[in-house]
Amino acid sequence: MSVISKIRSLPFAARLLLLSDGISSIGIGMVFPFLWVYLTEIRHFDTWVPATALATQAGAAVVGGLTYGAVLSRMPYNRVVPLANVNAGVGTLLYAFAANPVIALVAACIFGFGVSGVAATVRAAYAATTEADQRETAYSADFSVTNLCMGIGVVTGGLIAALDFGTPVLRYGILYTIDALSFFVMAAITLRALPTNQVDAASSESTQKVGYVSILRRTDVLLVLGALLLASLVTFGQFRGGLPGYLIQTDAVEANGLSVAVTVNIVVCVVIPLFCMAWFSKVPRNLLLAVSGLCAGGCWGFVYLAGEHTGIQALALACSGVALLSVSESLVGPLLSALVNNLVTSEMRGRTNALFSITMSTSAVIGPVIAGALLPVGDGTGFIVSMLLLSAAAAIVALFLPKVPDAEEKADTDGSDASSSDENEKGAVGTA
């Protein structure tokens, strides 16, 4: 079956979720690179303001993810997912009116709380609207569409910011307003499209016994989260930190060269999930995830070699490394998302996906800290060695991950999700 056929075979609710997530990703991309520039060069705040705003967002994201993950176990998907999107939309809209540092920090808190909830609840919603054997397709399509739409958003946002109309504050305000509208559009779509998954009395009593502690006591879930953290630390967590830091520190690649590397990243992250996952369908998932660790290690080998060269040779080596890093990202995200959601019951799904999202966010915080500490060691050699060791660890841990349950095996534990999805496709779109 072709990739397009697989996506078309997804339940209607999952396809609407994919559409709405793409729309939201365009909005996110429009403001993604600009927060520091906006608050310092446009609003003329001191540098402590964006630094504190980013830290506030990260802290609020942890609390928000845990909160929305718990709420999802007690409220319907078609209420919690829209609520998280409205929450994030209000936060990013507030940035447009950040005339003083206090408003900027309040916006950071609201946005961080909400956007983490969006990540956790949307990942859970894909699992709730698909069968076990469809989830890799759903998560792969989402990863590809999200990267493509974010790329479109980044380009569009850059063009709007560079246009000669109004004031810079107005132009950036428009960007944040469009971002907010994209979240509100997703809220409207998911309000009508997602399952109601109303919790009955017996299920509610069962849910009360499922907390974060009970999930973290599960060895299989801990292994998945550990593998995700290791893989993210050497890929996603370094893409805006250690990787450009090393290349610039060694005078291998200039700023315009980094833009080429970003383009390579987007292209590979779009192509691999959409067009190559079908080729890997018969390869054991543990082996694919181990290969992703080796790809990450290969990335840092190429980055080290790029640091030993200059000009076009350095750029070619750096782009080769970024391509391998992107392959690793494209395997890890969808495969581990499907795996962890196939391991847990529907009652555990909200909290489990919150832990999944927080683990990824944690890598984005720890990654730059590792880079900052190790880049000065041996002209960056200490950093490269640490990345190679962590990549090897990610590959080894992948070999010990639990096997993804087959759809038949999952049927008993997945319970009401499939029937809820079928009923939703027939009638829930018409409910408010």
Tab-separated table of N, CA and C in Angstrom, residues 14 40 51 100-101 123 131 155 182 209 214 223 229 259 293 345 347 370 397:
chain	number	residue	atom	x	y	z
A	14	ALA	N	-8.667	11.140	12.639
A	14	ALA	CA	-7.202	11.240	12.610
A	14	ALA	C	-6.747	12.126	11.461
A	40	THR	N	14.058	41.899	22.033
A	40	THR	CA	15.237	42.769	22.210
A	40	THR	C	15.305	43.877	21.170
A	51	ALA	N	15.546	35.882	27.865
A	51	ALA	CA	16.135	34.738	28.557
A	51	ALA	C	15.181	34.221	29.633
A	100	ASN	N	5.530	45.770	27.776
A	100	ASN	CA	6.486	45.834	28.881
A	100	ASN	C	6.880	44.418	29.278
A	101	PRO	N	7.976	44.260	30.022
A	101	PRO	CA	8.472	42.916	30.373
A	101	PRO	C	7.466	42.057	31.135
A	123	ARG	N	-0.784	14.100	20.720
A	123	ARG	CA	-0.164	12.786	20.557
A	123	ARG	C	-1.090	11.690	21.091
A	131	GLU	N	-6.200	2.578	15.112
A	131	GLU	CA	-5.904	1.233	15.593
A	131	GLU	C	-4.400	1.115	15.835
A	155	VAL	N	9.457	30.601	6.517
A	155	VAL	CA	9.696	31.418	5.319
A	155	VAL	C	8.689	32.557	5.243
A	182	SER	N	-4.056	30.330	14.283
A	182	SER	CA	-3.843	28.937	13.867
A	182	SER	C	-4.192	27.976	15.006
A	209	LYS	N	-6.893	5.287	39.935
A	209	LYS	CA	-5.775	4.485	40.435
A	209	LYS	C	-4.535	4.612	39.552
A	214	SER	N	2.506	5.426	39.164
A	214	SER	CA	2.260	4.059	38.694
A	214	SER	C	2.784	3.849	37.282
A	223	LEU	N	11.902	2.509	29.838
A	223	LEU	CA	12.877	2.231	28.778
A	223	LEU	C	12.608	3.105	27.556
A	229	LEU	N	14.976	10.170	25.570
A	229	LEU	CA	15.849	11.214	26.108
A	229	LEU	C	17.236	11.139	25.486
A	259	SER	N	21.863	28.205	7.374
A	259	SER	CA	20.527	28.222	6.770
A	259	SER	C	20.371	27.077	5.764
A	293	GLY	N	20.286	5.534	16.289
A	293	GLY	CA	21.404	5.909	17.152
A	293	GLY	C	22.713	5.959	16.381
A	345	THR	N	-2.665	1.406	28.362
A	345	THR	CA	-4.109	1.400	28.175
A	345	THR	C	-4.611	2.820	27.954
A	347	GLU	N	-6.609	4.511	29.726
A	347	GLU	CA	-6.616	5.277	30.972
A	347	GLU	C	-5.254	5.901	31.266
A	370	ILE	N	24.744	20.978	28.052
A	370	ILE	CA	25.879	20.096	27.756
A	370	ILE	C	26.820	20.766	26.766
A	397	VAL	N	20.490	0.988	23.952
A	397	VAL	CA	19.209	0.939	24.669
A	397	VAL	C	18.082	0.521	23.733
